[in-house]
Amino acid sequence: MAGQTCSTDALATLTSFLVLFWCVEVARPFESPSFKQPITNTTVAVGREAILECLVENLNPYKVAWLRVDTQTILTIHNHVITKNHRIGVTHSEQKTWYLHIREVRESDKGWYMCQINTDPMKSQVGYLNVVVPPDILDYPTSADMVVDEGSDVSLRCVAKGSPEPSITWKREDGHLIHLQTGVDVSSTTGPILNLTNVKRDHMAPYLCIASNGVPPSVSKRIMLIVQFPPSVWIQYQLIGAYDAQQITLECHSEAFPKSINYWTRDKGEIIPHNAKYVPEIVETGFKVHMKLTINFLGPQDYGIYRCISKNSLGDMEGTINVYRIPNPNRIQTRDKSASKVNNGVTYPKEGREKDRADLLYLDNELYSSARLPFPGYSGPLRLLLVAVFLCALSKLNIFI
């Protein structure tokens, strides 16, 4: 009995010790949990994943929860997702670092989020999620392509949304300078409205409205400004001298919008066709047109007035070119059967002949006496050239020597 009593006493003693130890362990106060560092504010582009980080020390039996501050919505508690939002998730690293995951971030997710420990009293800290949105240009009220008359005032408008608010830059797509109403020419200008006063044909171009806010990508919209005007014609050489059998090319420049119809006529108004004799050519560069007319093997019937004509829905304009006959320079020579001195293809009388003997000038199948011609102070090829010009002028005035 004594041994049984001893055994019973020993068991009772051991049981009492274990109970006392457990009570002591349970009753022993835990070190209070704390936050190791503040939640870092986070900026994320829309569509990406946002991760907020909460560092906790000495969590022990307590639990961490994440909440949305503005709506007081409980998102997660410990390892469990409470919200029905499928984009929300929670992970941790050894119960020390707790991560709130928000996938496919939307602009509406922007705001304050709370990391909370269920102590008594409760401990919490907050962090801010900023959601940035790349720019997007609104079709309305952004301007569409415009058609205006030359001399009008024009305002091009560009409106964009995004976060932060986008800035607007205007450029010409062709790289040319923009002529502002202030009289200054610039490569680019900023602001939602581009004002152009008294627009000219040179203002006609595609303009780029570029929206940017530091969040890639920047976006742009192309706005075509069309300036319409009646034709204008410019001719550099309106008088062209030519000789028989020569090939010549007449040139005429026109500008018009809408696109013009361009052709050549003779003085009586008949349109010149394309054939072996006449070869018209048109080169278009934007609203500018370069008209050419090549005339092959010029004949007597080809001298006279030529007209280049440009027409569009706003009007028409013409320019004239006068082709007149001149002596063939290759046929100007002096002849003397008894002469023997030759310089540069021109024959002069022998030295010692009578001073009053006249050189004979064959000019375009007509025989003239050089003694009757002007410029006696000149000799040789220079005199022949001056004489040829002189005779041409006389023939135009119907004056004959």
mmCIF file of C-alpha atoms in Angstrom:
data_model
loop_
_atom_site.group_PDB
_atom_site.id
_atom_site.type_symbol
_atom_site.label_atom_id
_atom_site.label_comp_id
_atom_site.label_asym_id
_atom_site.label_seq_id
_atom_site.Cartn_x
_atom_site.Cartn_y
_atom_site.Cartn_z
ATOM 1 C CA MET A 1 0.000 0.000 0.000
ATOM 2 C CA ALA A 2 2.817 2.267 0.799
ATOM 3 C CA GLY A 3 4.303 1.838 -2.681
ATOM 4 C CA GLN A 4 0.932 2.434 -4.292
ATOM 5 C CA THR A 5 0.450 5.507 -2.153
ATOM 6 C CA CYS A 6 3.869 6.708 -3.189
ATOM 7 C CA SER A 7 3.080 6.091 -6.753
ATOM 8 C CA THR A 8 -0.200 7.921 -6.439
ATOM 9 C CA ASP A 9 1.461 10.794 -4.683
ATOM 10 C CA ALA A 10 4.152 10.995 -7.364
ATOM 11 C CA LEU A 11 1.561 11.053 -10.136
ATOM 12 C CA ALA A 12 -0.381 13.707 -8.331
ATOM 13 C CA THR A 13 2.743 15.739 -7.883
ATOM 14 C CA LEU A 14 3.653 15.400 -11.583
ATOM 15 C CA THR A 15 0.162 16.324 -12.657
ATOM 16 C CA SER A 16 0.179 19.364 -10.448
ATOM 17 C CA PHE A 17 3.519 20.412 -11.940
ATOM 18 C CA LEU A 18 2.305 20.089 -15.517
ATOM 19 C CA VAL A 19 -0.853 22.018 -14.794
ATOM 20 C CA LEU A 20 1.124 24.707 -13.071
ATOM 21 C CA PHE A 21 3.595 24.890 -16.010
ATOM 22 C CA TRP A 22 0.828 25.173 -18.576
ATOM 23 C CA CYS A 23 -0.919 27.809 -16.594
ATOM 24 C CA VAL A 24 2.298 29.697 -16.236
ATOM 25 C CA GLU A 25 2.965 29.406 -20.015
ATOM 26 C CA VAL A 26 -0.531 30.470 -20.877
ATOM 27 C CA ALA A 27 -0.577 33.261 -18.396
ATOM 28 C CA ARG A 28 2.894 34.498 -19.357
ATOM 29 C CA PRO A 29 2.308 37.738 -21.324
ATOM 30 C CA PHE A 30 3.487 37.804 -24.987
ATOM 31 C CA GLU A 31 5.618 40.669 -26.267
ATOM 32 C CA SER A 32 3.247 43.087 -27.965
ATOM 33 C CA PRO A 33 3.353 42.989 -31.816
ATOM 34 C CA SER A 34 4.447 46.127 -33.656
ATOM 35 C CA PHE A 35 4.993 47.465 -37.147
ATOM 36 C CA LYS A 36 8.598 47.415 -38.245
ATOM 37 C CA GLN A 37 8.242 50.248 -40.769
ATOM 38 C CA PRO A 38 5.504 52.308 -42.424
ATOM 39 C CA ILE A 39 3.720 51.072 -45.535
ATOM 40 C CA THR A 40 5.395 52.505 -48.609
ATOM 41 C CA ASN A 41 3.072 54.461 -50.871
ATOM 42 C CA THR A 42 2.892 52.765 -54.262
ATOM 43 C CA THR A 43 2.253 54.056 -57.782
ATOM 44 C CA VAL A 44 1.106 51.601 -60.449
ATOM 45 C CA ALA A 45 -0.056 52.037 -64.026
ATOM 46 C CA VAL A 46 -3.565 50.889 -64.770
ATOM 47 C CA GLY A 47 -3.698 47.235 -65.818
ATOM 48 C CA ARG A 48 -0.609 46.220 -63.818
ATOM 49 C CA GLU A 49 -0.387 44.447 -60.440
ATOM 50 C CA ALA A 50 -0.076 46.482 -57.248
ATOM 51 C CA ILE A 51 1.585 45.043 -54.120
ATOM 52 C CA LEU A 52 1.347 46.756 -50.724
ATOM 53 C CA GLU A 53 3.781 45.563 -48.025
ATOM 54 C CA CYS A 54 3.206 45.515 -44.242
ATOM 55 C CA LEU A 55 6.111 44.455 -41.931
ATOM 56 C CA VAL A 56 5.096 43.128 -38.468
ATOM 57 C CA GLU A 57 7.271 42.017 -35.516
ATOM 58 C CA ASN A 58 6.233 39.624 -32.726
ATOM 59 C CA LEU A 59 2.879 38.754 -34.247
ATOM 60 C CA ASN A 60 2.585 35.639 -32.030
ATOM 61 C CA PRO A 61 -1.081 34.536 -31.813
ATOM 62 C CA TYR A 62 -2.471 37.707 -33.350
ATOM 63 C CA LYS A 63 -3.653 38.077 -36.913
ATOM 64 C CA VAL A 64 -3.157 40.630 -39.688
ATOM 65 C CA ALA A 65 -5.999 42.021 -41.800
ATOM 66 C CA TRP A 66 -6.090 44.310 -44.839
ATOM 67 C CA LEU A 67 -8.905 46.852 -45.297
ATOM 68 C CA ARG A 68 -9.944 49.470 -47.855
ATOM 69 C CA VAL A 69 -10.119 52.695 -45.841
ATOM 70 C CA ASP A 70 -12.619 54.768 -47.816
ATOM 71 C CA THR A 71 -15.227 51.977 -47.962
ATOM 72 C CA GLN A 72 -14.274 50.234 -44.658
ATOM 73 C CA THR A 73 -14.232 46.972 -46.623
ATOM 74 C CA ILE A 74 -12.373 44.017 -45.085
ATOM 75 C CA LEU A 75 -10.257 42.526 -47.853
ATOM 76 C CA THR A 76 -8.234 39.796 -46.097
ATOM 77 C CA ILE A 77 -7.782 38.287 -42.605
ATOM 78 C CA HIS A 78 -4.617 36.306 -42.006
ATOM 79 C CA ASN A 79 -4.327 33.864 -44.951
ATOM 80 C CA HIS A 80 -7.923 34.221 -46.090
ATOM 81 C CA VAL A 81 -9.424 36.548 -48.710
ATOM 82 C CA ILE A 82 -12.716 37.928 -47.424
ATOM 83 C CA THR A 83 -13.794 40.168 -50.291
ATOM 84 C CA LYS A 84 -15.467 38.710 -53.349
ATOM 85 C CA ASN A 85 -13.185 40.736 -55.583
ATOM 86 C CA HIS A 86 -11.248 38.038 -57.472
ATOM 87 C CA ARG A 87 -8.406 40.467 -58.137
ATOM 88 C CA ILE A 88 -7.430 40.611 -54.440
ATOM 89 C CA GLY A 89 -4.870 38.227 -52.912
ATOM 90 C CA VAL A 90 -2.719 37.942 -49.760
ATOM 91 C CA THR A 91 0.656 36.321 -49.081
ATOM 92 C CA HIS A 92 3.214 36.498 -46.261
ATOM 93 C CA SER A 93 6.812 35.688 -45.511
ATOM 94 C CA GLU A 94 7.187 33.837 -42.184
ATOM 95 C CA GLN A 95 4.245 35.849 -40.858
ATOM 96 C CA LYS A 96 6.503 38.876 -40.716
ATOM 97 C CA THR A 97 5.932 40.529 -44.076
ATOM 98 C CA TRP A 98 2.349 40.603 -45.290
ATOM 99 C CA TYR A 99 1.571 41.450 -48.914
ATOM 100 C CA LEU A 100 -1.726 42.678 -50.328
ATOM 101 C CA HIS A 101 -1.951 41.886 -54.065
ATOM 102 C CA ILE A 102 -4.286 43.763 -56.418
ATOM 103 C CA ARG A 103 -4.149 42.351 -59.943
ATOM 104 C CA GLU A 104 -5.202 44.189 -63.107
ATOM 105 C CA VAL A 105 -5.340 47.487 -61.260
ATOM 106 C CA ARG A 106 -8.137 49.855 -62.172
ATOM 107 C CA GLU A 107 -8.288 53.587 -61.696
ATOM 108 C CA SER A 108 -11.021 52.997 -59.102
ATOM 109 C CA ASP A 109 -8.524 51.075 -56.923
ATOM 110 C CA LYS A 110 -6.731 54.310 -56.112
ATOM 111 C CA GLY A 111 -6.884 55.230 -52.413
ATOM 112 C CA TRP A 112 -5.813 54.395 -48.848
ATOM 113 C CA TYR A 113 -5.342 50.818 -47.594
ATOM 114 C CA MET A 114 -4.989 49.744 -43.938
ATOM 115 C CA CYS A 115 -2.867 46.970 -42.422
ATOM 116 C CA GLN A 116 -4.439 46.039 -39.043
ATOM 117 C CA ILE A 117 -3.394 43.788 -36.103
ATOM 118 C CA ASN A 118 -6.211 42.481 -33.903
ATOM 119 C CA THR A 119 -4.663 43.501 -30.586
ATOM 120 C CA ASP A 120 -6.660 45.223 -27.882
ATOM 121 C CA PRO A 121 -6.618 48.044 -28.590
ATOM 122 C CA MET A 122 -6.236 47.432 -32.315
ATOM 123 C CA LYS A 123 -3.028 48.552 -34.077
ATOM 124 C CA SER A 124 -3.017 49.764 -37.671
ATOM 125 C CA GLN A 125 -1.164 51.764 -40.293
ATOM 126 C CA VAL A 126 -2.137 52.937 -43.772
ATOM 127 C CA GLY A 127 -0.500 53.250 -47.194
ATOM 128 C CA TYR A 128 -1.637 54.955 -50.385
ATOM 129 C CA LEU A 129 -2.060 53.315 -53.783
ATOM 130 C CA ASN A 130 -1.813 55.778 -56.666
ATOM 131 C CA VAL A 131 -3.031 54.551 -60.046
ATOM 132 C CA VAL A 132 -1.730 56.394 -63.106
ATOM 133 C CA VAL A 133 -3.453 56.226 -66.484
ATOM 134 C CA PRO A 134 -1.753 56.830 -69.856
ATOM 135 C CA PRO A 135 -3.300 59.576 -71.997
ATOM 136 C CA ASP A 136 -6.225 58.948 -74.292
ATOM 137 C CA ILE A 137 -7.445 61.492 -76.863
ATOM 138 C CA LEU A 138 -11.210 61.912 -76.956
ATOM 139 C CA ASP A 139 -12.802 61.844 -80.397
ATOM 140 C CA TYR A 140 -15.200 64.533 -79.189
ATOM 141 C CA PRO A 141 -14.645 67.440 -78.812
ATOM 142 C CA THR A 142 -11.278 66.944 -80.568
ATOM 143 C CA SER A 143 -11.338 68.451 -84.073
ATOM 144 C CA ALA A 144 -11.783 66.302 -87.152
ATOM 145 C CA ASP A 145 -10.262 67.045 -90.568
ATOM 146 C CA MET A 146 -11.204 70.558 -91.697
ATOM 147 C CA VAL A 147 -11.742 72.262 -95.069
ATOM 148 C CA VAL A 148 -11.581 76.083 -95.017
ATOM 149 C CA ASP A 149 -11.240 78.915 -97.513
ATOM 150 C CA GLU A 150 -7.973 80.785 -97.794
ATOM 151 C CA GLY A 151 -8.045 83.835 -95.520
ATOM 152 C CA SER A 152 -10.238 82.209 -92.856
ATOM 153 C CA ASP A 153 -9.466 81.940 -89.129
ATOM 154 C CA VAL A 154 -9.124 78.384 -87.811
ATOM 155 C CA SER A 155 -9.095 76.835 -84.327
ATOM 156 C CA LEU A 156 -7.950 73.232 -83.934
ATOM 157 C CA ARG A 157 -8.965 71.593 -80.644
ATOM 158 C CA CYS A 158 -7.521 68.542 -78.884
ATOM 159 C CA VAL A 159 -8.932 67.050 -75.652
ATOM 160 C CA ALA A 160 -7.340 64.147 -73.763
ATOM 161 C CA LYS A 161 -7.926 62.326 -70.481
ATOM 162 C CA GLY A 162 -5.500 60.495 -68.213
ATOM 163 C CA SER A 163 -3.944 60.602 -64.768
ATOM 164 C CA PRO A 164 -2.085 62.839 -64.239
ATOM 165 C CA GLU A 165 -3.834 65.223 -66.612
ATOM 166 C CA PRO A 166 -2.102 65.100 -70.011
ATOM 167 C CA SER A 167 -0.441 68.066 -71.680
ATOM 168 C CA ILE A 168 -1.090 68.773 -75.378
ATOM 169 C CA THR A 169 1.612 69.548 -77.964
ATOM 170 C CA TRP A 170 0.971 70.539 -81.596
ATOM 171 C CA LYS A 171 3.320 69.812 -84.501
ATOM 172 C CA ARG A 172 3.105 69.681 -88.275
ATOM 173 C CA GLU A 173 3.514 66.156 -89.570
ATOM 174 C CA ASP A 174 5.710 67.353 -92.447
ATOM 175 C CA GLY A 175 8.124 68.992 -89.997
ATOM 176 C CA HIS A 176 7.539 72.535 -91.296
ATOM 177 C CA LEU A 177 7.174 75.435 -88.885
ATOM 178 C CA ILE A 178 3.765 76.520 -87.588
ATOM 179 C CA HIS A 179 2.945 80.175 -88.247
ATOM 180 C CA LEU A 180 1.111 81.415 -85.132
ATOM 181 C CA GLN A 181 -1.307 84.330 -84.941
ATOM 182 C CA THR A 182 1.388 86.216 -82.994
ATOM 183 C CA GLY A 183 3.487 86.225 -86.163
ATOM 184 C CA VAL A 184 6.049 83.802 -84.746
ATOM 185 C CA ASP A 185 7.069 80.603 -86.542
ATOM 186 C CA VAL A 186 7.625 77.652 -84.184
ATOM 187 C CA SER A 187 8.330 73.949 -84.588
ATOM 188 C CA SER A 188 5.779 73.093 -81.863
ATOM 189 C CA THR A 189 3.350 74.761 -79.483
ATOM 190 C CA THR A 190 1.427 73.615 -76.410
ATOM 191 C CA GLY A 191 -2.170 73.961 -75.301
ATOM 192 C CA PRO A 192 -5.509 72.312 -76.080
ATOM 193 C CA ILE A 193 -6.350 74.835 -78.855
ATOM 194 C CA LEU A 194 -4.243 75.819 -81.865
ATOM 195 C CA ASN A 195 -5.390 79.143 -83.330
ATOM 196 C CA LEU A 196 -4.428 80.037 -86.907
ATOM 197 C CA THR A 197 -5.514 83.391 -88.329
ATOM 198 C CA ASN A 198 -5.852 84.391 -91.965
ATOM 199 C CA VAL A 199 -4.736 80.964 -93.131
ATOM 200 C CA LYS A 200 -2.818 80.704 -96.386
ATOM 201 C CA ARG A 201 -2.237 77.800 -98.710
ATOM 202 C CA ASP A 202 1.054 77.124 -96.950
ATOM 203 C CA HIS A 203 -0.916 76.345 -93.773
ATOM 204 C CA MET A 204 -2.422 73.326 -95.535
ATOM 205 C CA ALA A 205 -0.900 70.250 -93.868
ATOM 206 C CA PRO A 206 -1.610 67.401 -91.456
ATOM 207 C CA TYR A 207 -1.248 68.589 -87.857
ATOM 208 C CA LEU A 208 -0.415 66.234 -84.965
ATOM 209 C CA CYS A 209 -2.048 66.667 -81.569
ATOM 210 C CA ILE A 210 0.227 64.805 -79.096
ATOM 211 C CA ALA A 211 -0.985 64.007 -75.554
ATOM 212 C CA SER A 212 1.504 62.985 -72.849
ATOM 213 C CA ASN A 213 1.547 62.814 -69.047
ATOM 214 C CA GLY A 214 4.699 60.867 -68.242
ATOM 215 C CA VAL A 215 2.876 57.531 -68.351
ATOM 216 C CA PRO A 216 3.778 55.644 -71.518
ATOM 217 C CA PRO A 217 2.695 55.518 -74.182
ATOM 218 C CA SER A 218 2.023 59.035 -75.432
ATOM 219 C CA VAL A 219 -0.715 59.185 -78.059
ATOM 220 C CA SER A 220 -1.387 61.431 -81.028
ATOM 221 C CA LYS A 221 -4.153 62.269 -83.452
ATOM 222 C CA ARG A 222 -3.679 63.458 -87.025
ATOM 223 C CA ILE A 223 -5.878 66.388 -88.085
ATOM 224 C CA MET A 224 -5.750 67.409 -91.743
ATOM 225 C CA LEU A 225 -6.228 71.111 -92.462
ATOM 226 C CA ILE A 226 -7.270 71.669 -96.083
ATOM 227 C CA VAL A 227 -7.161 75.224 -97.449
ATOM 228 C CA GLN A 228 -9.003 75.724 -100.729
ATOM 229 C CA PHE A 229 -8.334 78.545 -103.188
ATOM 230 C CA PRO A 230 -8.768 79.328 -106.904
ATOM 231 C CA PRO A 231 -5.885 78.749 -109.331
ATOM 232 C CA SER A 232 -2.950 81.110 -109.663
ATOM 233 C CA VAL A 233 -0.398 80.937 -112.488
ATOM 234 C CA TRP A 234 3.232 82.024 -112.591
ATOM 235 C CA ILE A 235 5.520 82.001 -115.651
ATOM 236 C CA GLN A 236 9.215 82.764 -115.426
ATOM 237 C CA TYR A 237 9.885 83.331 -119.146
ATOM 238 C CA GLN A 238 7.013 84.882 -121.094
ATOM 239 C CA LEU A 239 9.080 85.720 -124.213
ATOM 240 C CA ILE A 240 11.074 82.917 -125.794
ATOM 241 C CA GLY A 241 13.179 83.375 -128.925
ATOM 242 C CA ALA A 242 13.694 80.284 -131.069
ATOM 243 C CA TYR A 243 14.781 79.359 -134.583
ATOM 244 C CA ASP A 244 13.593 76.852 -137.145
ATOM 245 C CA ALA A 245 14.119 73.144 -136.411
ATOM 246 C CA GLN A 246 14.918 73.859 -132.758
ATOM 247 C CA GLN A 247 13.412 71.918 -129.827
ATOM 248 C CA ILE A 248 12.071 74.131 -127.043
ATOM 249 C CA THR A 249 10.251 73.549 -123.752
ATOM 250 C CA LEU A 250 7.700 76.000 -122.357
ATOM 251 C CA GLU A 251 7.167 76.000 -118.587
ATOM 252 C CA CYS A 252 4.293 77.214 -116.432
ATOM 253 C CA HIS A 253 3.646 76.920 -112.679
ATOM 254 C CA SER A 254 0.182 76.863 -111.102
ATOM 255 C CA GLU A 255 -1.268 76.454 -107.607
ATOM 256 C CA ALA A 256 -4.852 75.478 -106.797
ATOM 257 C CA PHE A 257 -7.023 73.474 -104.421
ATOM 258 C CA PRO A 258 -9.262 71.588 -105.029
ATOM 259 C CA LYS A 259 -7.069 69.895 -107.595
ATOM 260 C CA SER A 260 -7.062 71.755 -110.893
ATOM 261 C CA ILE A 261 -7.411 70.699 -114.515
ATOM 262 C CA ASN A 262 -4.336 71.869 -116.433
ATOM 263 C CA TYR A 263 -3.720 72.052 -120.188
ATOM 264 C CA TRP A 264 -2.112 74.068 -123.010
ATOM 265 C CA THR A 265 -3.816 75.950 -125.867
ATOM 266 C CA ARG A 266 -2.756 78.040 -128.865
ATOM 267 C CA ASP A 267 -3.788 81.644 -129.415
ATOM 268 C CA LYS A 268 -7.129 80.620 -130.956
ATOM 269 C CA GLY A 269 -8.072 78.475 -127.965
ATOM 270 C CA GLU A 270 -7.554 75.025 -129.452
ATOM 271 C CA ILE A 271 -6.220 72.499 -126.925
ATOM 272 C CA ILE A 272 -2.783 71.186 -127.831
ATOM 273 C CA PRO A 273 -2.858 67.373 -128.074
ATOM 274 C CA HIS A 274 -0.095 64.989 -127.092
ATOM 275 C CA ASN A 275 1.703 63.766 -130.203
ATOM 276 C CA ALA A 276 5.140 63.527 -131.768
ATOM 277 C CA LYS A 277 5.197 67.286 -132.328
ATOM 278 C CA TYR A 278 3.874 68.455 -128.955
ATOM 279 C CA VAL A 279 4.696 66.664 -125.682
ATOM 280 C CA PRO A 280 2.876 68.130 -122.640
ATOM 281 C CA GLU A 281 4.009 67.039 -119.172
ATOM 282 C CA ILE A 282 2.498 67.722 -115.737
ATOM 283 C CA VAL A 283 4.331 67.259 -112.413
ATOM 284 C CA GLU A 284 2.160 67.612 -109.280
ATOM 285 C CA THR A 285 3.503 68.280 -105.777
ATOM 286 C CA GLY A 286 0.655 68.804 -103.347
ATOM 287 C CA PHE A 287 -1.335 71.803 -104.526
ATOM 288 C CA LYS A 288 1.518 72.899 -106.825
ATOM 289 C CA VAL A 289 1.648 71.949 -110.517
ATOM 290 C CA HIS A 290 4.599 72.303 -112.887
ATOM 291 C CA MET A 291 3.394 72.292 -116.503
ATOM 292 C CA LYS A 292 5.765 71.712 -119.408
ATOM 293 C CA LEU A 293 5.216 71.723 -123.163
ATOM 294 C CA THR A 294 8.012 70.452 -125.381
ATOM 295 C CA ILE A 295 7.808 71.443 -129.070
ATOM 296 C CA ASN A 296 9.910 69.326 -131.400
ATOM 297 C CA PHE A 297 11.434 70.552 -134.696
ATOM 298 C CA LEU A 298 10.063 74.076 -134.557
ATOM 299 C CA GLY A 299 8.491 75.307 -137.792
ATOM 300 C CA PRO A 300 6.983 78.580 -139.072
ATOM 301 C CA GLN A 301 3.506 77.593 -137.860
ATOM 302 C CA ASP A 302 4.800 77.084 -134.305
ATOM 303 C CA TYR A 303 5.655 80.715 -133.597
ATOM 304 C CA GLY A 304 3.079 82.733 -131.690
ATOM 305 C CA ILE A 305 1.102 82.701 -128.450
ATOM 306 C CA TYR A 306 0.782 79.676 -126.140
ATOM 307 C CA ARG A 307 -1.500 79.604 -123.103
ATOM 308 C CA CYS A 308 -1.258 77.415 -119.996
ATOM 309 C CA ILE A 309 -4.671 77.136 -118.331
ATOM 310 C CA SER A 310 -5.560 75.958 -114.808
ATOM 311 C CA LYS A 311 -9.182 75.439 -113.676
ATOM 312 C CA ASN A 312 -10.948 74.209 -110.541
ATOM 313 C CA SER A 313 -14.371 74.630 -108.939
ATOM 314 C CA LEU A 314 -13.383 78.027 -107.506
ATOM 315 C CA GLY A 315 -12.184 79.653 -110.727
ATOM 316 C CA ASP A 316 -9.651 79.561 -113.527
ATOM 317 C CA MET A 317 -6.439 81.336 -114.494
ATOM 318 C CA GLU A 318 -4.188 81.389 -117.541
ATOM 319 C CA GLY A 319 -0.717 82.539 -118.442
ATOM 320 C CA THR A 320 0.726 83.334 -121.883
ATOM 321 C CA ILE A 321 4.075 82.662 -123.506
ATOM 322 C CA ASN A 322 5.099 84.287 -126.791
ATOM 323 C CA VAL A 323 7.444 82.225 -128.963
ATOM 324 C CA TYR A 324 9.109 84.440 -131.580
ATOM 325 C CA ARG A 325 11.501 83.673 -134.390
ATOM 326 C CA ILE A 326 15.197 84.529 -134.188
ATOM 327 C CA PRO A 327 18.046 83.890 -136.642
ATOM 328 C CA ASN A 328 19.787 80.569 -136.349
ATOM 329 C CA PRO A 329 23.156 81.416 -134.738
ATOM 330 C CA ASN A 330 24.742 78.444 -136.492
ATOM 331 C CA ARG A 331 24.008 80.061 -139.893
ATOM 332 C CA ILE A 332 25.584 83.467 -139.229
ATOM 333 C CA GLN A 333 28.884 83.767 -141.092
ATOM 334 C CA THR A 334 30.848 86.191 -143.289
ATOM 335 C CA ARG A 335 31.789 85.228 -146.795
ATOM 336 C CA ASP A 336 34.302 86.620 -149.249
ATOM 337 C CA LYS A 337 35.379 84.450 -152.123
ATOM 338 C CA SER A 338 38.733 86.183 -152.276
ATOM 339 C CA ALA A 339 39.269 86.079 -148.506
ATOM 340 C CA SER A 340 41.853 83.859 -146.918
ATOM 341 C CA LYS A 341 41.922 84.823 -143.222
ATOM 342 C CA VAL A 342 39.690 82.717 -140.941
ATOM 343 C CA ASN A 343 39.107 83.225 -137.201
ATOM 344 C CA ASN A 344 36.654 81.143 -135.164
ATOM 345 C CA GLY A 345 34.740 80.055 -138.242
ATOM 346 C CA VAL A 346 34.348 83.651 -139.504
ATOM 347 C CA THR A 347 36.184 84.686 -142.697
ATOM 348 C CA TYR A 348 37.648 88.158 -143.072
ATOM 349 C CA PRO A 349 39.143 89.968 -146.186
ATOM 350 C CA LYS A 350 42.840 89.704 -146.893
ATOM 351 C CA GLU A 351 45.031 92.391 -145.483
ATOM 352 C CA GLY A 352 45.839 95.155 -147.926
ATOM 353 C CA ARG A 353 42.448 95.128 -149.669
ATOM 354 C CA GLU A 354 40.557 98.382 -150.064
ATOM 355 C CA LYS A 355 39.378 99.764 -146.712
ATOM 356 C CA ASP A 356 36.009 100.681 -148.185
ATOM 357 C CA ARG A 357 35.332 97.086 -149.265
ATOM 358 C CA ALA A 358 32.404 95.782 -147.251
ATOM 359 C CA ASP A 359 32.317 92.361 -145.623
ATOM 360 C CA LEU A 360 29.294 90.426 -146.779
ATOM 361 C CA LEU A 361 27.159 88.953 -144.022
ATOM 362 C CA TYR A 362 24.885 86.027 -144.772
ATOM 363 C CA LEU A 363 22.189 86.092 -142.148
ATOM 364 C CA ASP A 364 19.361 83.557 -142.332
ATOM 365 C CA ASN A 365 19.596 83.299 -146.135
ATOM 366 C CA GLU A 366 19.599 87.097 -146.509
ATOM 367 C CA LEU A 367 22.634 89.012 -147.734
ATOM 368 C CA TYR A 368 23.515 92.202 -145.888
ATOM 369 C CA SER A 369 26.425 94.541 -146.291
ATOM 370 C CA SER A 370 28.322 94.863 -143.052
ATOM 371 C CA ALA A 371 29.177 98.442 -143.990
ATOM 372 C CA ARG A 372 25.510 99.305 -143.534
ATOM 373 C CA LEU A 373 25.276 97.643 -140.117
ATOM 374 C CA PRO A 374 25.865 99.250 -136.708
ATOM 375 C CA PHE A 375 28.601 98.670 -134.148
ATOM 376 C CA PRO A 376 31.523 99.754 -136.383
ATOM 377 C CA GLY A 377 33.774 99.894 -133.347
ATOM 378 C CA TYR A 378 33.566 96.133 -132.889
ATOM 379 C CA SER A 379 34.946 93.372 -135.040
ATOM 380 C CA GLY A 380 35.004 89.633 -135.249
ATOM 381 C CA PRO A 381 32.547 87.316 -133.458
ATOM 382 C CA LEU A 382 31.479 89.971 -130.935
ATOM 383 C CA ARG A 383 30.267 92.282 -133.721
ATOM 384 C CA LEU A 384 28.441 89.411 -135.410
ATOM 385 C CA LEU A 385 26.593 88.643 -132.177
ATOM 386 C CA LEU A 386 25.598 92.279 -131.652
ATOM 387 C CA VAL A 387 24.480 92.528 -135.280
ATOM 388 C CA ALA A 388 22.348 89.403 -134.976
ATOM 389 C CA VAL A 389 20.546 90.833 -131.930
ATOM 390 C CA PHE A 390 20.092 94.141 -133.742
ATOM 391 C CA LEU A 391 18.600 92.519 -136.856
ATOM 392 C CA CYS A 392 16.245 90.438 -134.740
ATOM 393 C CA ALA A 393 14.931 93.576 -133.051
ATOM 394 C CA LEU A 394 14.445 95.287 -136.421
ATOM 395 C CA SER A 395 12.575 92.330 -137.853
ATOM 396 C CA LYS A 396 10.121 92.422 -134.943
ATOM 397 C CA LEU A 397 9.437 96.070 -135.747
ATOM 398 C CA ASN A 398 9.095 95.316 -139.480
ATOM 399 C CA ILE A 399 12.071 97.571 -140.224
ATOM 400 C CA PHE A 400 14.436 96.378 -142.922
ATOM 401 C CA ILE A 401 17.852 97.643 -143.855
#
